[in-house]
Tab-separated table of C-alpha atoms in Angstrom:
chain	number	residue	atom	x	y	z
O	1	MET	CA	0.000	0.000	0.000
O	2	ARG	CA	1.045	3.627	-0.523
O	3	ALA	CA	1.958	5.559	2.598
O	4	ILE	CA	3.570	8.817	3.627
O	5	VAL	CA	6.283	8.343	6.240
O	6	TYR	CA	9.052	10.241	7.989
O	7	SER	CA	12.040	8.885	9.897
O	8	GLU	CA	13.496	12.225	10.958
O	9	THR	CA	11.872	15.421	12.167
O	10	GLY	CA	11.982	18.794	10.472
O	11	ASP	CA	10.402	20.677	7.593
O	12	SER	CA	7.756	19.054	5.431
O	13	ASP	CA	10.427	17.736	3.068
O	14	VAL	CA	11.100	14.923	5.572
O	15	LEU	CA	7.797	13.394	4.420
O	16	ARG	CA	8.202	10.820	1.694
O	17	LEU	CA	5.933	8.502	-0.273
O	18	THR	CA	6.755	4.833	0.113
O	19	ASP	CA	5.237	1.358	-0.164
O	20	ARG	CA	4.424	-0.588	3.002
O	21	PRO	CA	2.783	-3.948	3.749
O	22	VAL	CA	-0.961	-3.823	4.428
O	23	PRO	CA	-1.383	-4.278	8.207
O	24	GLU	CA	-3.533	-7.022	9.720
O	25	PRO	CA	-5.999	-6.302	12.561
O	26	GLY	CA	-5.736	-8.190	15.810
O	27	PRO	CA	-8.435	-8.851	18.427
O	28	GLY	CA	-10.562	-5.771	19.018
O	29	GLU	CA	-9.052	-3.946	16.048
O	30	VAL	CA	-10.392	-2.651	12.752
O	31	ARG	CA	-8.649	-2.129	9.437
O	32	VAL	CA	-9.928	0.931	7.591
O	33	ARG	CA	-9.320	1.743	3.940
O	34	VAL	CA	-8.537	5.430	4.259
O	35	VAL	CA	-10.194	7.731	1.734
O	36	ARG	CA	-9.572	11.104	3.396
O	37	SER	CA	-6.870	12.106	5.870
O	38	GLY	CA	-7.403	15.293	7.886
O	39	VAL	CA	-4.469	17.570	8.731
O	40	ASN	CA	-4.350	19.485	12.030
O	41	PRO	CA	-1.761	21.868	13.484
O	42	THR	CA	-0.591	19.147	15.879
O	43	ASP	CA	0.300	16.999	12.865
O	44	TRP	CA	2.943	19.380	11.541
O	45	LYS	CA	4.048	20.222	15.079
O	46	SER	CA	4.586	16.511	15.768
O	47	ARG	CA	6.554	16.232	12.522
O	48	ARG	CA	8.824	19.016	13.768
O	49	GLY	CA	9.072	17.618	17.304
O	50	ALA	CA	10.569	14.482	18.799
O	51	LEU	CA	10.309	11.221	16.848
O	52	SER	CA	9.111	8.454	19.169
O	53	HIS	CA	9.276	5.653	16.577
O	54	PRO	CA	11.911	4.783	13.960
O	55	GLU	CA	9.398	5.568	11.216
O	56	ALA	CA	6.016	7.293	11.489
O	57	VAL	CA	2.971	7.954	9.322
O	58	PRO	CA	1.507	11.412	10.058
O	59	ASN	CA	-2.035	12.710	10.656
O	60	GLN	CA	-4.437	11.913	13.479
O	61	ASP	CA	-7.818	12.157	11.730
O	62	GLY	CA	-9.389	10.467	8.758
O	63	ALA	CA	-12.391	8.774	7.199
O	64	GLY	CA	-12.902	5.765	5.000
O	65	ILE	CA	-14.418	2.307	4.668
O	66	VAL	CA	-14.042	-0.610	7.074
O	67	ASP	CA	-12.082	-3.304	5.277
O	68	VAL	CA	-11.554	-6.072	7.840
O	69	THR	CA	-12.412	-6.461	11.522
O	70	GLY	CA	-10.482	-8.457	14.068
O	71	PRO	CA	-11.983	-10.970	16.514
O	72	GLY	CA	-14.431	-9.484	19.003
O	73	VAL	CA	-15.416	-6.410	16.982
O	74	THR	CA	-19.183	-5.970	16.644
O	75	ALA	CA	-19.804	-2.200	16.438
O	76	VAL	CA	-18.679	-1.916	12.801
O	77	GLY	CA	-18.303	-4.320	9.912
O	78	PRO	CA	-16.774	-4.505	6.437
O	79	GLY	CA	-18.203	-1.883	4.106
O	80	ASP	CA	-19.209	0.560	6.858
O	81	ARG	CA	-18.308	4.202	6.304
O	82	VAL	CA	-16.437	5.509	9.361
O	83	TRP	CA	-14.380	8.337	10.825
O	84	VAL	CA	-11.323	7.779	12.988
O	85	TRP	CA	-9.598	9.848	15.655
O	86	GLU	CA	-6.119	10.051	17.198
O	87	ALA	CA	-4.681	7.451	14.841
O	88	ALA	CA	-1.108	8.686	15.407
O	89	TRP	CA	-1.306	9.495	19.137
O	90	GLY	CA	1.289	7.281	20.821
O	91	ARG	CA	1.385	5.129	17.685
O	92	PRO	CA	3.518	5.145	14.508
O	93	ASP	CA	0.585	4.798	12.122
O	94	GLY	CA	-1.474	7.849	11.220
O	95	THR	CA	-3.998	8.221	8.427
O	96	ALA	CA	-1.713	9.344	5.572
O	97	GLN	CA	-1.716	5.817	4.168
O	98	GLU	CA	-4.133	3.625	2.259
O	99	TYR	CA	-4.940	1.337	5.206
O	100	VAL	CA	-4.757	1.892	8.951
O	101	VAL	CA	-5.467	-0.508	11.827
O	102	LEU	CA	-6.966	0.969	14.987
O	103	PRO	CA	-8.680	-0.148	18.191
O	104	ALA	CA	-12.421	-0.394	17.560
O	105	ARG	CA	-13.256	2.495	19.946
O	106	GLN	CA	-11.375	4.850	17.600
O	107	VAL	CA	-13.465	3.848	14.586
O	108	VAL	CA	-16.864	5.562	14.544
O	109	PRO	CA	-19.706	4.919	12.077
O	110	LEU	CA	-20.757	7.777	9.808
O	111	PRO	CA	-24.526	8.138	9.387
O	112	HIS	CA	-26.146	8.055	5.977
O	113	GLY	CA	-25.718	11.399	4.253
O	114	ALA	CA	-22.583	12.426	6.145
O	115	SER	CA	-19.667	12.768	3.737
O	116	LEU	CA	-16.205	11.351	4.191
O	117	ASP	CA	-14.968	14.946	3.939
O	118	LEU	CA	-16.965	15.662	7.082
O	119	GLY	CA	-15.725	12.494	8.751
O	120	ALA	CA	-12.085	13.427	8.183
O	121	SER	CA	-12.765	16.924	9.552
O	122	LEU	CA	-14.148	15.769	12.924
O	123	GLY	CA	-11.593	14.142	15.217
O	124	ILE	CA	-9.320	16.653	16.894
O	125	PRO	CA	-11.281	19.856	16.065
O	126	ALA	CA	-14.716	18.572	17.117
O	127	LEU	CA	-13.492	16.713	20.196
O	128	THR	CA	-11.472	19.744	21.289
O	129	ALA	CA	-14.475	22.031	20.816
O	130	HIS	CA	-16.667	19.599	22.765
O	131	HIS	CA	-14.305	19.577	25.730
O	132	CYS	CA	-14.035	23.372	25.752
O	133	LEU	CA	-17.828	23.595	25.871
O	134	THR	CA	-18.179	21.127	28.742
O	135	VAL	CA	-15.724	22.427	31.358
O	136	ALA	CA	-17.841	25.261	32.775
O	137	GLU	CA	-18.617	25.242	36.493
O	138	GLY	CA	-21.978	23.557	36.989
O	139	GLY	CA	-21.813	21.751	33.675
O	140	PRO	CA	-23.023	20.467	31.389
O	141	ASP	CA	-20.484	17.701	30.908
O	142	ARG	CA	-22.346	16.393	27.848
O	143	LEU	CA	-23.729	18.159	24.789
O	144	ALA	CA	-27.206	17.661	23.355
O	145	PRO	CA	-30.045	19.927	22.292
O	146	GLY	CA	-30.873	22.183	25.254
O	147	ALA	CA	-27.691	21.440	27.200
O	148	LEU	CA	-26.456	25.035	26.855
O	149	ASP	CA	-29.812	26.797	26.932
O	150	GLY	CA	-29.493	30.230	28.557
O	151	ARG	CA	-25.696	30.325	28.264
O	152	THR	CA	-23.559	32.611	26.131
O	153	VAL	CA	-20.491	31.171	24.412
O	154	LEU	CA	-17.727	33.375	23.021
O	155	VAL	CA	-15.601	31.651	20.389
O	156	ALA	CA	-12.278	33.329	19.642
O	157	GLY	CA	-11.323	32.789	16.007
O	158	GLY	CA	-14.632	31.522	14.689
O	159	ALA	CA	-13.237	30.882	11.202
O	160	GLY	CA	-10.758	28.223	12.398
O	161	ALA	CA	-11.452	24.489	12.425
O	162	VAL	CA	-11.942	24.265	16.208
O	163	GLY	CA	-13.784	27.595	16.232
O	164	ASN	CA	-16.126	26.385	13.504
O	165	ALA	CA	-16.851	23.160	15.400
O	166	ALA	CA	-17.386	25.109	18.632
O	167	ILE	CA	-19.907	27.430	16.948
O	168	GLN	CA	-21.857	24.541	15.449
O	169	LEU	CA	-21.842	22.401	18.597
O	170	ALA	CA	-22.782	25.350	20.825
O	171	ARG	CA	-25.672	26.264	18.511
O	172	TRP	CA	-26.856	22.651	18.514
O	173	ALA	CA	-26.771	22.650	22.322
O	174	GLY	CA	-28.835	25.847	22.551
O	175	ALA	CA	-26.258	28.519	23.412
O	176	THR	CA	-26.174	32.099	22.203
O	177	VAL	CA	-22.940	32.216	20.222
O	178	VAL	CA	-20.692	35.242	19.799
O	179	THR	CA	-17.443	34.993	17.886
O	180	THR	CA	-14.458	37.189	17.102
O	181	VAL	CA	-12.745	37.311	13.705
O	182	SER	CA	-10.071	39.428	12.021
O	183	GLY	CA	-11.899	40.576	8.895
O	184	PRO	CA	-15.008	40.471	6.695
O	185	GLU	CA	-14.158	37.224	4.862
O	186	LYS	CA	-13.775	35.351	8.130
O	187	ALA	CA	-16.904	37.075	9.449
O	188	ALA	CA	-18.864	35.585	6.556
O	189	LEU	CA	-17.518	32.123	7.422
O	190	ALA	CA	-18.430	32.482	11.094
O	191	GLN	CA	-21.944	33.565	10.140
O	192	ALA	CA	-22.228	30.571	7.815
O	193	ALA	CA	-21.230	28.330	10.732
O	194	GLY	CA	-24.180	29.710	12.705
O	195	ALA	CA	-22.778	32.391	15.024
O	196	HIS	CA	-25.505	34.721	16.266
O	197	HIS	CA	-23.125	37.683	16.564
O	198	VAL	CA	-19.770	38.278	14.856
O	199	VAL	CA	-17.271	40.866	16.121
O	200	ASN	CA	-14.286	42.090	14.117
O	201	TYR	CA	-11.663	42.515	16.823
O	202	ARG	CA	-9.569	44.778	14.600
O	203	THR	CA	-12.194	47.514	14.347
O	204	GLY	CA	-13.764	49.629	17.064
O	205	ASP	CA	-13.982	48.372	20.644
O	206	PRO	CA	-14.475	44.580	20.573
O	207	ALA	CA	-15.222	44.420	24.312
O	208	ALA	CA	-17.996	46.973	23.961
O	209	GLN	CA	-19.383	45.150	20.934
O	210	ILE	CA	-19.437	41.836	22.816
O	211	ARG	CA	-21.015	43.412	25.914
O	212	ALA	CA	-23.648	45.056	23.707
O	213	VAL	CA	-24.982	41.629	22.682
O	214	ALA	CA	-24.042	39.808	25.912
O	215	PRO	CA	-24.492	42.330	28.761
O	216	GLU	CA	-23.850	39.725	31.468
O	217	GLY	CA	-20.749	38.466	29.682
O	218	ALA	CA	-19.795	35.105	28.221
O	219	ASP	CA	-20.276	32.012	30.373
O	220	ILE	CA	-17.776	30.031	28.271
O	221	VAL	CA	-14.911	31.452	26.225
O	222	VAL	CA	-13.381	29.042	23.709
O	223	GLU	CA	-9.909	30.542	23.431
O	224	VAL	CA	-7.251	30.017	20.758
O	225	ALA	CA	-4.981	32.974	21.643
O	226	PRO	CA	-4.915	33.367	25.436
O	227	GLY	CA	-1.982	35.780	25.522
O	228	PRO	CA	-3.189	38.411	23.049
O	229	ASN	CA	-6.787	38.037	24.244
O	230	ALA	CA	-6.146	38.099	28.003
O	231	VAL	CA	-7.413	41.645	28.516
O	232	LEU	CA	-10.478	41.117	26.323
O	233	ASP	CA	-11.337	37.845	28.068
O	234	ARG	CA	-11.009	39.465	31.478
O	235	VAL	CA	-13.491	42.175	30.487
O	236	VAL	CA	-16.117	40.034	28.734
O	237	THR	CA	-16.175	36.794	30.772
O	238	ALA	CA	-19.186	36.534	33.092
O	239	PRO	CA	-18.863	35.908	36.823
O	240	GLN	CA	-18.337	32.153	37.438
O	241	GLY	CA	-17.347	31.884	33.756
O	242	VAL	CA	-14.556	29.805	32.254
O	243	VAL	CA	-11.928	30.564	29.655
O	244	ALA	CA	-11.179	27.243	27.949
O	245	VAL	CA	-7.752	27.513	26.318
O	246	TYR	CA	-6.926	24.970	23.626
O	247	ALA	CA	-4.011	26.615	21.761
O	248	ASN	CA	-1.185	29.107	22.227
O	249	ASN	CA	-1.575	31.326	19.155
O	250	GLY	CA	0.330	34.514	19.817
O	251	GLY	CA	2.726	32.981	22.333
O	252	ASP	CA	2.924	30.896	25.484
O	253	ASP	CA	2.853	33.717	28.038
O	254	VAL	CA	-0.413	34.972	29.541
O	255	ALA	CA	-0.614	37.991	31.880
O	256	LEU	CA	-3.620	37.691	34.196
O	257	SER	CA	-5.146	40.261	36.534
O	258	VAL	CA	-5.460	37.967	39.523
O	259	ARG	CA	-7.517	40.252	41.764
O	260	GLU	CA	-10.145	40.976	39.109
O	261	LEU	CA	-10.381	37.335	38.075
O	262	PHE	CA	-10.735	35.902	41.573
O	263	THR	CA	-13.219	38.610	42.553
O	264	ARG	CA	-15.554	37.293	39.849
O	265	ASN	CA	-14.554	33.626	40.301
O	266	ILE	CA	-13.413	33.321	36.707
O	267	ARG	CA	-11.594	30.099	35.886
O	268	TYR	CA	-9.009	29.272	33.233
O	269	GLN	CA	-9.177	25.689	31.990
O	270	PHE	CA	-6.405	24.454	29.719
O	271	VAL	CA	-7.477	21.811	27.212
O	272	LEU	CA	-5.384	19.197	25.393
O	273	VAL	CA	-7.787	16.692	23.918
O	274	TYR	CA	-5.197	13.927	23.620
O	275	THR	CA	-4.759	13.600	27.376
O	276	VAL	CA	-8.291	13.954	28.737
O	277	PRO	CA	-9.569	10.888	30.641
O	278	GLU	CA	-10.763	7.987	28.523
O	279	ALA	CA	-14.370	8.192	29.763
O	280	VAL	CA	-14.494	11.906	28.939
O	281	LYS	CA	-13.157	11.197	25.446
O	282	ASP	CA	-15.723	8.461	24.858
O	283	SER	CA	-18.536	10.806	25.901
O	284	ALA	CA	-17.250	13.462	23.513
O	285	VAL	CA	-17.114	10.955	20.652
O	286	ALA	CA	-20.689	9.874	21.394
O	287	ASP	CA	-21.929	13.480	21.459
O	288	VAL	CA	-20.112	14.410	18.247
O	289	ARG	CA	-21.564	11.311	16.612
O	290	ALA	CA	-25.054	12.402	17.709
O	291	ALA	CA	-24.482	15.919	16.377
O	292	VAL	CA	-23.405	14.510	13.010
O	293	ALA	CA	-26.490	12.282	12.892
O	294	ALA	CA	-28.657	15.338	13.632
O	295	GLY	CA	-27.056	17.284	10.786
O	296	ALA	CA	-25.652	19.810	13.261
O	297	LEU	CA	-22.026	19.476	12.118
O	298	ARG	CA	-21.254	20.368	8.516
O	299	VAL	CA	-18.244	21.264	6.376
O	300	GLY	CA	-17.663	23.282	3.231
O	301	GLU	CA	-17.829	27.000	2.478
O	302	GLU	CA	-21.567	26.998	3.088
O	303	ALA	CA	-20.885	25.756	6.632
O	304	GLY	CA	-18.075	28.223	7.275
O	305	LEU	CA	-15.264	25.693	6.745
O	306	PRO	CA	-13.827	25.737	3.198
O	307	LEU	CA	-12.135	22.506	2.165
O	308	HIS	CA	-8.673	22.289	0.595
O	309	HIS	CA	-7.818	18.953	-1.043
O	310	PHE	CA	-4.334	17.580	-1.760
O	311	PRO	CA	-3.423	14.173	-3.259
O	312	LEU	CA	-1.493	11.760	-1.054
O	313	GLU	CA	1.788	12.441	-2.828
O	314	ARG	CA	1.424	16.128	-1.888
O	315	THR	CA	0.954	15.558	1.835
O	316	ALA	CA	3.953	17.829	2.437
O	317	ASP	CA	2.092	20.659	0.693
O	318	ALA	CA	-0.963	19.916	2.840
O	319	HIS	CA	1.167	20.232	5.986
O	320	ASP	CA	2.650	23.491	4.702
O	321	ALA	CA	-0.848	24.851	4.025
O	322	VAL	CA	-1.913	24.210	7.625
O	323	GLU	CA	1.338	25.585	9.023
O	324	SER	CA	0.946	28.763	6.961
O	325	GLY	CA	-2.568	29.330	8.323
O	326	ALA	CA	-4.882	28.137	5.561
O	327	VAL	CA	-8.443	29.173	6.381
O	328	GLY	CA	-10.680	26.122	6.440
O	329	LYS	CA	-9.905	22.420	6.593
O	330	VAL	CA	-7.022	20.750	4.757
O	331	LEU	CA	-7.687	17.206	3.592
O	332	VAL	CA	-5.476	14.626	1.887
O	333	ASP	CA	-7.178	12.464	-0.740
O	334	VAL	CA	-5.659	9.083	0.019
O	335	ALA	CA	-7.758	6.848	-2.237
O	336	PRO	CA	-10.905	6.992	-4.371
O	337	GLU	CA	-14.182	6.666	-2.487
């Protein structure tokens, strides 16, 4: 089978196309014929970081068709359309290859009508967004219609992949959704995703604009740039609110006004989806699956998440596109559907 591998870390030119044996599933495992491989920022960051295996296949997320199941697998069967998550976390085999073998819990059925493009776009972005939306004091710890009724969610960077998923999941759960963007094109994408209010943080007074539509402040802030946004978050987060930080855009350092934050009992919650407890991850997968079945998660320009396709042999270009800040979701076309 064709696969993209790297045996040293560095720029995208360490990625190379090679031929590997097709892997066999063991007990409790599923072999998936990968059609789409999704690229996330952590994929290129891992490629630049420490190599934990002699040779690795990149990319955590993907979607395809179940090919073979190992003994004991009953949740999916050959021919099922599925999405997969965290394929390369702690393992040498990501989704940038024609076949991948994974534990059955990491292989999730796609409902009828949900595209493989959507399936490959879920994984890290949707599970991260889910966790950010479920860490507020007093819950909820699960998402479903009505779970966020009466709450206001502020999504920083609503045109990003996690931001897009957070907007859609929060809307599905009943929240009032406000988002910040850097310009009119991204504003249009955030509106397409379903945000009730979109604020251009580069014009006027963004804090005043957010407070105008959310006078009590935001109960949950889904934050991609905690350093640059620290002052804004301090001003617009409601008492007892939470700032859920899932990335370090703009730098690692955050200056916090301790007295003002503890006076209003505002909490910062840092989120890395890879290391949340297994039960929490399984709940997130179940809720994302339900949202997909309900038609609440979508992809494409009309859903605020433009898609950028690259063939398998151009996986390096796909990584470069994500690293350079491509707006939307970058997908690798591994094999024909």
